mmCIF file of C-alpha atoms and ligand atoms in Angstrom:
data_model
loop_
_atom_site.group_PDB
_atom_site.id
_atom_site.type_symbol
_atom_site.label_atom_id
_atom_site.label_comp_id
_atom_site.label_asym_id
_atom_site.label_seq_id
_atom_site.Cartn_x
_atom_site.Cartn_y
_atom_site.Cartn_z
ATOM 1 C CA UNK A 1 28.177 9.743 3.895
ATOM 2 C CA UNK A 2 28.657 8.949 7.549
ATOM 3 C CA UNK A 3 26.029 11.569 8.338
ATOM 4 C CA UNK A 4 23.558 9.972 5.929
ATOM 5 C CA UNK A 5 24.175 6.567 7.467
ATOM 6 C CA UNK A 6 23.661 8.010 10.954
ATOM 7 C CA UNK A 7 20.407 9.618 9.830
ATOM 8 C CA UNK A 8 19.201 6.334 8.306
ATOM 9 C CA UNK A 9 20.074 4.568 11.492
ATOM 10 C CA UNK A 10 18.185 7.097 13.544
ATOM 11 C CA UNK A 11 15.163 6.844 11.226
ATOM 12 C CA UNK A 12 15.136 3.130 11.201
ATOM 13 C CA UNK A 13 15.505 3.088 14.987
ATOM 14 C CA UNK A 14 12.497 5.317 15.188
ATOM 15 C CA UNK A 15 10.513 3.215 12.719
ATOM 16 C CA UNK A 16 11.247 0.100 14.724
ATOM 17 C CA UNK A 17 9.833 1.781 17.852
ATOM 18 C CA UNK A 18 6.760 3.051 15.993
ATOM 19 C CA UNK A 19 5.797 -0.129 14.281
ATOM 20 C CA UNK A 20 5.076 -2.061 17.509
ATOM 21 C CA UNK A 21 1.282 -2.051 17.462
ATOM 22 C CA UNK A 22 1.071 -3.982 20.651
ATOM 23 C CA UNK A 23 3.712 -4.636 23.248
ATOM 24 C CA UNK A 24 3.671 -6.733 26.401
ATOM 25 C CA UNK A 25 6.488 -5.992 28.795
ATOM 26 C CA UNK A 26 7.305 -8.485 31.522
ATOM 27 C CA UNK A 27 3.680 -9.600 31.905
ATOM 28 C CA UNK A 28 3.001 -12.083 34.682
ATOM 29 C CA UNK A 29 -0.439 -13.453 35.541
ATOM 30 C CA UNK A 30 -1.527 -15.934 38.148
ATOM 31 C CA UNK A 31 -4.880 -17.421 39.130
ATOM 32 C CA UNK A 32 -4.552 -18.429 42.743
ATOM 33 C CA UNK A 33 -1.508 -20.628 42.948
ATOM 34 C CA UNK A 34 -1.365 -21.233 39.201
ATOM 35 C CA UNK A 35 1.189 -19.089 37.477
ATOM 36 C CA UNK A 36 -0.042 -18.764 33.870
ATOM 37 C CA UNK A 37 2.138 -16.042 32.263
ATOM 38 C CA UNK A 38 5.688 -15.606 33.527
ATOM 39 C CA UNK A 39 7.484 -12.337 32.765
ATOM 40 C CA UNK A 40 6.289 -12.560 29.213
ATOM 41 C CA UNK A 41 7.515 -9.890 26.771
ATOM 42 C CA UNK A 42 6.290 -9.663 23.198
ATOM 43 C CA UNK A 43 6.288 -6.905 20.523
ATOM 44 C CA UNK A 44 3.767 -7.273 17.718
ATOM 45 C CA UNK A 45 4.524 -5.396 14.572
ATOM 46 C CA UNK A 46 1.923 -3.429 12.714
ATOM 47 C CA UNK A 47 0.342 -5.100 9.656
ATOM 48 C CA UNK A 48 1.834 -8.469 10.395
ATOM 49 C CA UNK A 49 0.189 -11.740 11.447
ATOM 50 C CA UNK A 50 1.731 -13.419 14.494
ATOM 51 C CA UNK A 51 0.657 -16.946 15.291
ATOM 52 C CA UNK A 52 0.832 -18.226 18.869
ATOM 53 C CA UNK A 53 1.061 -21.965 19.299
ATOM 54 C CA UNK A 54 1.479 -24.143 22.360
ATOM 55 C CA UNK A 55 -0.119 -26.967 24.281
ATOM 56 C CA UNK A 56 -3.538 -26.703 25.754
ATOM 57 C CA UNK A 57 -3.585 -24.818 29.003
ATOM 58 C CA UNK A 58 -0.313 -23.043 28.440
ATOM 59 C CA UNK A 59 -1.813 -19.555 28.494
ATOM 60 C CA UNK A 60 -2.563 -18.670 24.925
ATOM 61 C CA UNK A 61 -6.069 -17.397 25.449
ATOM 62 C CA UNK A 62 -4.960 -15.618 28.621
ATOM 63 C CA UNK A 63 -2.287 -13.928 26.543
ATOM 64 C CA UNK A 64 -4.872 -12.701 23.985
ATOM 65 C CA UNK A 65 -7.096 -11.414 26.748
ATOM 66 C CA UNK A 66 -4.232 -9.287 28.082
ATOM 67 C CA UNK A 67 -3.892 -7.596 24.685
ATOM 68 C CA UNK A 68 -7.400 -6.178 24.948
ATOM 69 C CA UNK A 69 -7.203 -5.897 28.740
ATOM 70 C CA UNK A 70 -10.011 -8.305 29.359
ATOM 71 C CA UNK A 71 -7.492 -9.539 31.917
ATOM 72 C CA UNK A 72 -4.988 -7.261 33.681
ATOM 73 C CA UNK A 73 -1.469 -8.326 34.398
ATOM 74 C CA UNK A 74 -0.311 -8.864 38.003
ATOM 75 C CA UNK A 75 3.065 -7.524 36.955
ATOM 76 C CA UNK A 76 4.243 -5.874 33.754
ATOM 77 C CA UNK A 77 2.638 -3.553 31.293
ATOM 78 C CA UNK A 78 0.650 -3.621 28.065
ATOM 79 C CA UNK A 79 1.071 -0.930 25.369
ATOM 80 C CA UNK A 80 -0.937 -0.066 22.337
ATOM 81 C CA UNK A 81 1.053 1.992 19.840
ATOM 82 C CA UNK A 82 3.319 3.109 22.596
ATOM 83 C CA UNK A 83 0.534 4.090 25.012
ATOM 84 C CA UNK A 84 0.159 2.119 28.193
ATOM 85 C CA UNK A 85 -3.327 0.598 28.381
ATOM 86 C CA UNK A 86 -3.330 -2.028 31.083
ATOM 87 C CA UNK A 87 -4.201 0.352 33.894
ATOM 88 C CA UNK A 88 -6.958 2.262 32.063
ATOM 89 C CA UNK A 89 -10.489 2.237 33.479
ATOM 90 C CA UNK A 90 -13.150 0.167 31.737
ATOM 91 C CA UNK A 91 -14.645 3.380 30.356
ATOM 92 C CA UNK A 92 -11.299 4.475 28.844
ATOM 93 C CA UNK A 93 -10.771 1.029 27.431
ATOM 94 C CA UNK A 94 -13.927 1.207 25.304
ATOM 95 C CA UNK A 95 -12.080 3.526 22.908
ATOM 96 C CA UNK A 96 -9.295 0.991 22.490
ATOM 97 C CA UNK A 97 -11.375 -2.083 22.219
ATOM 98 C CA UNK A 98 -13.199 -0.542 19.227
ATOM 99 C CA UNK A 99 -9.916 -0.896 17.310
ATOM 100 C CA UNK A 100 -9.839 -4.612 17.947
ATOM 101 C CA UNK A 101 -11.834 -7.447 16.568
ATOM 102 C CA UNK A 102 -11.847 -10.539 18.781
ATOM 103 C CA UNK A 103 -12.852 -13.902 17.338
ATOM 104 C CA UNK A 104 -13.437 -15.848 20.545
ATOM 105 C CA UNK A 105 -12.525 -19.483 20.937
ATOM 106 C CA UNK A 106 -16.149 -20.446 21.359
ATOM 107 C CA UNK A 107 -17.541 -18.312 18.538
ATOM 108 C CA UNK A 108 -20.054 -16.720 20.879
ATOM 109 C CA UNK A 109 -22.855 -15.559 18.567
ATOM 110 C CA UNK A 110 -26.112 -14.421 20.119
ATOM 111 C CA UNK A 111 -28.461 -17.287 19.467
ATOM 112 C CA UNK A 112 -31.581 -15.167 19.691
ATOM 113 C CA UNK A 113 -30.380 -12.696 17.057
ATOM 114 C CA UNK A 114 -30.250 -13.261 13.304
ATOM 115 C CA UNK A 115 -26.980 -13.393 11.398
ATOM 116 C CA UNK A 116 -27.459 -9.761 10.272
ATOM 117 C CA UNK A 117 -28.276 -8.622 13.803
ATOM 118 C CA UNK A 118 -25.186 -10.360 15.136
ATOM 119 C CA UNK A 119 -22.905 -8.599 12.688
ATOM 120 C CA UNK A 120 -24.752 -5.283 13.231
ATOM 121 C CA UNK A 121 -24.436 -5.502 17.039
ATOM 122 C CA UNK A 122 -21.080 -3.681 17.447
ATOM 123 C CA UNK A 123 -22.177 -1.041 14.925
ATOM 124 C CA UNK A 124 -25.294 -0.253 17.003
ATOM 125 C CA UNK A 125 -23.208 -0.297 20.185
ATOM 126 C CA UNK A 126 -20.330 1.929 19.089
ATOM 127 C CA UNK A 127 -21.487 4.085 16.161
ATOM 128 C CA UNK A 128 -24.308 6.509 15.334
ATOM 129 C CA UNK A 129 -24.822 5.135 11.864
ATOM 130 C CA UNK A 130 -28.269 4.887 10.409
ATOM 131 C CA UNK A 131 -30.014 1.547 9.946
ATOM 132 C CA UNK A 132 -29.460 1.861 6.161
ATOM 133 C CA UNK A 133 -25.693 2.415 6.583
ATOM 134 C CA UNK A 134 -25.544 -0.458 9.003
ATOM 135 C CA UNK A 135 -27.365 -2.788 6.582
ATOM 136 C CA UNK A 136 -24.906 -1.865 3.858
ATOM 137 C CA UNK A 137 -21.911 -2.624 6.183
ATOM 138 C CA UNK A 138 -23.479 -5.914 7.237
ATOM 139 C CA UNK A 139 -23.887 -6.909 3.600
ATOM 140 C CA UNK A 140 -20.301 -5.895 2.826
ATOM 141 C CA UNK A 141 -18.827 -7.869 5.764
ATOM 142 C CA UNK A 142 -20.999 -10.938 5.020
ATOM 143 C CA UNK A 143 -19.887 -10.822 1.400
ATOM 144 C CA UNK A 144 -16.259 -10.736 2.520
ATOM 145 C CA UNK A 145 -16.748 -14.005 4.414
ATOM 146 C CA UNK A 146 -18.853 -15.420 1.534
ATOM 147 C CA UNK A 147 -22.154 -15.465 3.453
ATOM 148 C CA UNK A 148 -24.203 -12.661 1.887
ATOM 149 C CA UNK A 149 -27.772 -13.925 1.689
ATOM 150 C CA UNK A 150 -27.831 -15.588 5.088
ATOM 151 C CA UNK A 151 -28.824 -12.343 6.875
ATOM 152 C CA UNK A 152 -32.115 -13.597 8.228
ATOM 153 C CA UNK A 153 -30.903 -17.022 9.443
ATOM 154 C CA UNK A 154 -30.329 -17.695 13.126
ATOM 155 C CA UNK A 155 -27.062 -19.319 14.387
ATOM 156 C CA UNK A 156 -28.869 -22.619 15.076
ATOM 157 C CA UNK A 157 -29.849 -22.821 11.376
ATOM 158 C CA UNK A 158 -26.321 -22.617 9.935
ATOM 159 C CA UNK A 159 -23.288 -24.912 10.134
ATOM 160 C CA UNK A 160 -20.341 -24.591 12.505
ATOM 161 C CA UNK A 161 -18.049 -23.302 9.802
ATOM 162 C CA UNK A 162 -20.633 -20.734 8.790
ATOM 163 C CA UNK A 163 -20.974 -19.628 12.447
ATOM 164 C CA UNK A 164 -17.233 -19.046 12.593
ATOM 165 C CA UNK A 165 -17.425 -16.918 9.479
ATOM 166 C CA UNK A 166 -20.366 -14.903 10.898
ATOM 167 C CA UNK A 167 -18.342 -14.346 14.068
ATOM 168 C CA UNK A 168 -15.450 -13.190 11.885
ATOM 169 C CA UNK A 169 -17.756 -10.804 10.011
ATOM 170 C CA UNK A 170 -18.868 -9.440 13.370
ATOM 171 C CA UNK A 171 -15.273 -9.138 14.540
ATOM 172 C CA UNK A 172 -14.407 -6.933 11.529
ATOM 173 C CA UNK A 173 -17.628 -4.913 11.506
ATOM 174 C CA UNK A 174 -15.897 -1.796 12.981
ATOM 175 C CA UNK A 175 -12.911 -2.059 10.626
ATOM 176 C CA UNK A 176 -10.475 -2.956 13.424
ATOM 177 C CA UNK A 177 -6.772 -2.260 13.214
ATOM 178 C CA UNK A 178 -6.031 -5.491 15.058
ATOM 179 C CA UNK A 179 -7.909 -8.801 14.920
ATOM 180 C CA UNK A 180 -7.324 -11.456 17.557
ATOM 181 C CA UNK A 181 -8.295 -14.935 16.451
ATOM 182 C CA UNK A 182 -8.576 -17.638 19.125
ATOM 183 C CA UNK A 183 -8.468 -20.966 17.376
ATOM 184 C CA UNK A 184 -10.268 -19.848 14.228
ATOM 185 C CA UNK A 185 -10.040 -23.178 12.444
ATOM 186 C CA UNK A 186 -10.611 -25.576 15.318
ATOM 187 C CA UNK A 187 -13.492 -27.941 14.603
ATOM 188 C CA UNK A 188 -13.630 -27.177 10.856
ATOM 189 C CA UNK A 189 -12.969 -29.544 8.038
ATOM 190 C CA UNK A 190 -9.751 -28.874 6.107
ATOM 191 C CA UNK A 191 -11.491 -27.066 3.293
ATOM 192 C CA UNK A 192 -13.506 -24.785 5.600
ATOM 193 C CA UNK A 193 -10.367 -24.193 7.660
ATOM 194 C CA UNK A 194 -8.590 -23.085 4.508
ATOM 195 C CA UNK A 195 -11.328 -20.604 3.750
ATOM 196 C CA UNK A 196 -10.731 -19.044 7.186
ATOM 197 C CA UNK A 197 -6.948 -19.009 6.572
ATOM 198 C CA UNK A 198 -7.521 -17.247 3.285
ATOM 199 C CA UNK A 199 -9.779 -14.688 4.964
ATOM 200 C CA UNK A 200 -7.104 -13.960 7.600
ATOM 201 C CA UNK A 201 -4.538 -13.450 4.851
ATOM 202 C CA UNK A 202 -6.804 -11.163 2.866
ATOM 203 C CA UNK A 203 -7.580 -8.993 5.828
ATOM 204 C CA UNK A 204 -3.905 -8.572 6.358
ATOM 205 C CA UNK A 205 -2.872 -8.050 2.752
ATOM 206 C CA UNK A 206 -5.797 -5.888 1.590
ATOM 207 C CA UNK A 207 -6.634 -3.910 4.694
ATOM 208 C CA UNK A 208 -3.389 -4.076 6.606
ATOM 209 C CA UNK A 209 -4.887 -5.697 9.658
ATOM 210 C CA UNK A 210 -2.451 -6.672 12.391
ATOM 211 C CA UNK A 211 -3.349 -10.252 13.379
ATOM 212 C CA UNK A 212 -2.733 -12.499 16.306
ATOM 213 C CA UNK A 213 -3.813 -16.041 15.682
ATOM 214 C CA UNK A 214 -3.850 -18.646 18.418
ATOM 215 C CA UNK A 215 -4.002 -22.110 16.963
ATOM 216 C CA UNK A 216 -2.994 -25.769 17.333
ATOM 217 C CA UNK A 217 -3.324 -26.217 13.595
ATOM 218 C CA UNK A 218 0.152 -26.117 12.039
ATOM 219 C CA UNK A 219 -1.206 -26.005 8.493
ATOM 220 C CA UNK A 220 -2.968 -22.757 9.410
ATOM 221 C CA UNK A 221 0.074 -21.479 11.345
ATOM 222 C CA UNK A 222 2.362 -21.874 8.360
ATOM 223 C CA UNK A 223 -0.191 -20.436 5.973
ATOM 224 C CA UNK A 224 -1.190 -17.294 7.819
ATOM 225 C CA UNK A 225 1.824 -16.529 9.978
ATOM 226 C CA UNK A 226 4.572 -13.991 9.213
ATOM 227 C CA UNK A 227 5.939 -15.081 12.535
ATOM 228 C CA UNK A 228 5.248 -17.915 14.914
ATOM 229 C CA UNK A 229 5.664 -17.707 18.699
ATOM 230 C CA UNK A 230 5.521 -20.836 20.804
ATOM 231 C CA UNK A 231 4.387 -20.641 24.393
ATOM 232 C CA UNK A 232 5.238 -23.273 26.905
ATOM 233 C CA UNK A 233 4.040 -22.867 30.520
ATOM 234 C CA UNK A 234 3.643 -19.198 30.222
ATOM 235 C CA UNK A 235 7.011 -18.494 28.615
ATOM 236 C CA UNK A 236 8.011 -17.968 24.982
ATOM 237 C CA UNK A 237 10.310 -20.859 23.987
ATOM 238 C CA UNK A 238 10.523 -20.224 20.258
ATOM 239 C CA UNK A 239 9.993 -17.208 18.105
ATOM 240 C CA UNK A 240 10.689 -16.807 14.393
ATOM 241 C CA UNK A 241 9.426 -17.093 10.829
ATOM 242 C CA UNK A 242 7.466 -20.233 9.829
ATOM 243 C CA UNK A 243 10.510 -21.658 8.078
ATOM 244 C CA UNK A 244 12.374 -21.841 11.389
ATOM 245 C CA UNK A 245 9.583 -24.042 12.785
ATOM 246 C CA UNK A 246 9.549 -26.293 9.731
ATOM 247 C CA UNK A 247 13.250 -27.039 10.210
ATOM 248 C CA UNK A 248 13.774 -26.648 13.966
ATOM 249 C CA UNK A 249 15.651 -29.380 15.818
ATOM 250 C CA UNK A 250 14.529 -28.133 19.249
ATOM 251 C CA UNK A 251 12.823 -31.303 20.594
ATOM 252 C CA UNK A 252 10.014 -29.436 22.440
ATOM 253 C CA UNK A 253 9.104 -27.483 19.374
ATOM 254 C CA UNK A 254 9.593 -30.430 17.034
ATOM 255 C CA UNK A 255 7.221 -32.624 19.042
ATOM 256 C CA UNK A 256 4.491 -29.985 18.964
ATOM 257 C CA UNK A 257 4.976 -29.205 15.255
ATOM 258 C CA UNK A 258 4.937 -32.895 14.319
ATOM 259 C CA UNK A 259 2.075 -33.707 16.768
ATOM 260 C CA UNK A 260 4.031 -36.349 18.720
ATOM 261 C CA UNK A 261 3.386 -37.089 22.410
ATOM 262 C CA UNK A 262 6.350 -37.087 24.794
ATOM 263 C CA UNK A 263 6.979 -40.059 27.094
ATOM 264 C CA UNK A 264 5.649 -37.857 29.958
ATOM 265 C CA UNK A 265 2.460 -37.165 27.996
ATOM 266 C CA UNK A 266 1.962 -40.907 27.521
ATOM 267 C CA UNK A 267 2.842 -41.949 31.052
ATOM 268 C CA UNK A 268 -0.546 -40.587 32.230
ATOM 269 C CA UNK A 269 -2.236 -43.309 30.159
ATOM 270 C CA UNK A 270 -0.509 -46.122 32.061
ATOM 271 C CA UNK A 271 -1.989 -45.123 35.380
HETATM 272 N N1 ATP B 1 -10.340 -16.609 34.435
HETATM 273 C C1 ATP B 1 -9.629 -17.619 34.838
HETATM 274 N N2 ATP B 1 -9.641 -17.989 36.142
HETATM 275 C C2 ATP B 1 -8.868 -19.017 36.623
HETATM 276 N N3 ATP B 1 -8.015 -19.733 35.837
HETATM 277 C C3 ATP B 1 -7.978 -19.422 34.558
HETATM 278 C C4 ATP B 1 -8.757 -18.389 33.923
HETATM 279 N N4 ATP B 1 -8.464 -18.271 32.651
HETATM 280 C C5 ATP B 1 -7.599 -19.241 32.395
HETATM 281 N N5 ATP B 1 -7.303 -19.942 33.481
HETATM 282 C C6 ATP B 1 -6.287 -21.036 33.589
HETATM 283 O O1 ATP B 1 -5.103 -20.597 32.991
HETATM 284 C C7 ATP B 1 -4.501 -21.675 32.280
HETATM 285 C C8 ATP B 1 -4.267 -21.191 30.837
HETATM 286 O O2 ATP B 1 -5.481 -21.013 30.204
HETATM 287 P P1 ATP B 1 -5.700 -20.623 28.708
HETATM 288 O O3 ATP B 1 -7.152 -20.553 28.449
HETATM 289 O O4 ATP B 1 -4.845 -19.431 28.374
HETATM 290 O O5 ATP B 1 -5.046 -21.876 27.973
HETATM 291 P P2 ATP B 1 -4.849 -22.105 26.384
HETATM 292 O O6 ATP B 1 -3.380 -22.138 26.129
HETATM 293 O O7 ATP B 1 -5.649 -21.123 25.638
HETATM 294 O O8 ATP B 1 -5.390 -23.565 26.215
HETATM 295 P P3 ATP B 1 -6.363 -24.178 25.015
HETATM 296 O O9 ATP B 1 -5.421 -24.509 23.940
HETATM 297 O O10 ATP B 1 -6.942 -25.434 25.652
HETATM 298 O O11 ATP B 1 -7.368 -23.197 24.657
HETATM 299 C C9 ATP B 1 -5.408 -22.828 32.381
HETATM 300 O O12 ATP B 1 -4.894 -23.681 33.415
HETATM 301 C C10 ATP B 1 -6.745 -22.238 32.756
HETATM 302 O O13 ATP B 1 -7.472 -23.149 33.550
HETATM 303 MG MG1 MG B 2 -7.372 -21.203 24.532
#
């Protein structure tokens, strides 16, 4: 019995190590005199959605960019499935980045390309698939986000919410293992935002995507998150399941979650 228990413990110990899809260890990043990330450590489990919340300018986008090594840490390390990636060359990183979909904060579609060409772009860049295969994938991804039929439109001809969904279709074109969403619902009405939340959940549930969602939108955070991490001035100040955030009595977290300004926030208005 004791032996069995020991074996189970060894196995679960191993499983715990293996399931970290992404790990940041002691990551610090500064821009000139501005220290943005401070010895930040974070393990992201495979197949789960982690939501990162925090005030504007606190380092959320900078954190996401470290996960795909668009930024490199000044100190600390970044691992993908146990393999260190932060010191790889740009050439070596191409292989990793294909496993990621990145929905950028600003959407960033190519204005001169059609919707279909935007979604097809990574497929032309990173695969040798034929035009016919690519067309089929484009249709499949656009259907997933509810936009099949808009293939020949240009970004300027569709709404903001539709552009976000096209950007999401492009982000998942290569069937990524991990999708990073930087404020996916910002600027959308509540119904459109909910469509995006639902897509994030489906990608996780149906395809097992590991997600990292940066957001200010607590409705979205509660809906899509298996776990919420709150950043404050480059440090993690709260980390737990959504229910912990609903009920927290930590004043800094409470204020953010309830959307209340602190006296310091308001003092700037008096000047
Ligand atoms: N490439 C860069 N060069 C210099 N400073 C930068 C760079 N990227 C980010 N910063 C600074 O780092 C800080 C954190 O930026 P970041 O974009 O991560 O904030 P954020 O938490 O995503 O904010 P928001 O919610 O407004 O998007 C900001 O003060 C920003 O000006
Ligand atoms: Mg940001």
